[in-house]
Amino acid sequence: MTEPAAPEPGLPRTWRPLGPRIAAFAFSVVLIGAFAMLWVTFPQQTKDAVSPLQRATVIFFIGLGVALLNGLARSRITASDTGLVVVNGYRKRELAWAQVVAVHLPPGAPWPTLDLDDGSSMSAMGIHASDGPRAKTQVGELRALLAAR
């Protein structure tokens, strides 16, 4: 069964996942807050026993966790007159409209897949299936833009 075509949105248009952005912010706050609270509650004797290298290691892993969550939160798809810009984490790829053949969001998939004219495909994490009906609307808008070009 095919879904009804969504109206074509105006350009430029950017899609970003809502749920993953909220989760990334919340988990970052919890991660930083939990370790800060843990450090504050340590007795002074325990704090003195922690070496600078151990502190740096913990700070590094907290920073790595926040960086990974930020990568998820910054994912987006931007449509313009010239094509699509797909940002997945820290990787950015610019595609001309002619390069994109189809957009698929199969049931159970976490995000849509773009079929490209060279036979390959790529994930588009800027629309996240966990957003539910919002994601289906966004995929419909992207399909409408693709069909118009």
XYZ file of C-alpha atoms in Angstrom:
149
model
C 0.000 0.000 0.000
C 1.475 3.359 -0.977
C 1.268 6.334 1.314
C -0.450 9.494 0.067
C 1.961 12.055 -1.314
C 2.882 14.831 1.085
C 2.775 18.423 -0.117
C 6.116 19.718 -1.300
C 7.700 21.925 1.390
C 9.387 25.219 0.571
C 13.133 25.360 0.086
C 15.514 25.437 1.785
C 14.155 22.861 4.231
C 16.046 21.131 7.047
C 14.944 17.981 8.840
C 16.390 17.071 12.233
C 15.482 14.199 14.547
C 13.610 15.366 17.649
C 13.795 12.363 19.991
C 17.521 11.666 19.543
C 18.344 15.363 20.061
C 16.389 15.454 23.319
C 17.931 12.158 24.452
C 21.477 13.317 23.583
C 21.025 16.520 25.588
C 19.485 14.707 28.559
C 22.118 11.942 28.618
C 24.921 14.501 28.363
C 23.535 16.431 31.333
C 23.117 13.199 33.313
C 26.613 11.969 32.412
C 28.340 15.198 33.395
C 26.100 15.759 36.411
C 26.518 12.227 37.747
C 30.302 12.335 37.626
C 30.392 15.851 39.076
C 28.085 14.818 41.912
C 30.120 11.676 42.514
C 33.326 13.721 42.731
C 31.763 16.228 45.140
C 30.558 13.462 47.460
C 33.967 11.756 47.684
C 35.806 12.307 50.958
C 38.947 14.430 50.659
C 41.127 11.388 51.319
C 39.690 9.646 48.232
C 40.110 12.773 46.090
C 43.759 13.023 47.151
C 44.341 9.379 46.155
C 43.248 10.001 42.547
C 46.219 10.833 40.313
C 46.106 13.543 37.630
C 46.319 10.819 34.953
C 43.295 9.039 36.417
C 41.345 12.318 36.484
C 42.345 13.043 32.889
C 41.234 9.548 31.836
C 37.779 9.966 33.388
C 37.413 13.444 31.869
C 38.486 12.063 28.476
C 35.829 9.323 28.538
C 33.130 11.739 29.683
C 34.124 14.058 26.827
C 34.096 11.143 24.383
C 30.577 10.195 25.485
C 29.367 13.771 25.091
C 31.048 14.005 21.660
C 29.301 10.820 20.487
C 25.937 12.081 21.742
C 26.577 15.420 20.019
C 27.292 13.594 16.764
C 23.892 11.922 16.987
C 22.171 15.209 17.833
C 23.733 17.179 14.961
C 22.498 14.811 12.252
C 20.302 16.535 9.678
C 19.141 16.605 6.059
C 18.970 19.947 4.266
C 17.213 20.267 0.920
C 17.928 23.223 -1.357
C 17.433 24.038 -5.024
C 20.739 22.337 -5.864
C 20.265 19.111 -3.890
C 20.616 17.546 -0.466
C 23.189 17.970 2.262
C 23.171 14.918 4.532
C 24.981 15.193 7.869
C 25.315 11.873 9.716
C 27.214 12.450 12.932
C 30.405 14.253 11.969
C 30.285 13.259 8.280
C 28.750 15.622 5.733
C 27.839 14.642 2.190
C 26.416 16.878 -0.526
C 24.240 15.241 -3.159
C 22.758 16.703 -6.325
C 19.067 15.911 -6.852
C 19.994 13.737 -9.844
C 22.112 11.507 -7.576
C 19.177 10.537 -5.343
C 16.959 7.872 -6.913
C 14.623 6.976 -4.032
C 13.965 7.350 -0.306
C 12.991 4.289 1.756
C 11.935 3.936 5.397
C 11.124 0.230 5.853
C 9.243 -0.845 8.992
C 11.672 -1.288 11.871
C 14.464 0.734 10.258
C 15.918 3.439 12.518
C 16.188 6.038 9.731
C 15.572 6.367 5.977
C 17.897 5.094 3.305
C 18.682 7.096 0.183
C 19.212 5.027 -2.974
C 21.830 6.701 -5.147
C 22.293 6.629 -8.906
C 25.608 4.760 -8.667
C 23.844 1.737 -7.144
C 24.898 2.491 -3.585
C 22.763 3.655 -0.718
C 23.316 5.785 2.339
C 21.595 6.318 5.646
C 19.965 9.665 6.329
C 19.993 10.049 10.112
C 18.371 13.489 9.985
C 14.976 11.785 10.025
C 14.636 9.271 12.823
C 11.913 6.621 12.884
C 11.647 6.929 16.664
C 9.875 10.261 16.032
C 6.870 8.227 14.816
C 4.286 10.079 12.698
C 6.608 13.090 12.484
C 9.194 10.907 10.729
C 6.637 9.565 8.244
C 5.577 13.124 7.408
C 9.201 14.151 6.915
C 9.920 11.183 4.645
C 6.803 12.106 2.646
C 8.063 15.678 2.274
C 11.476 14.446 1.137
C 9.828 12.094 -1.388
C 7.687 14.958 -2.706
C 10.772 17.114 -3.221
C 12.555 14.241 -4.947
C 9.571 13.580 -7.226
C 9.396 17.271 -8.181
C 12.982 17.210 -9.344
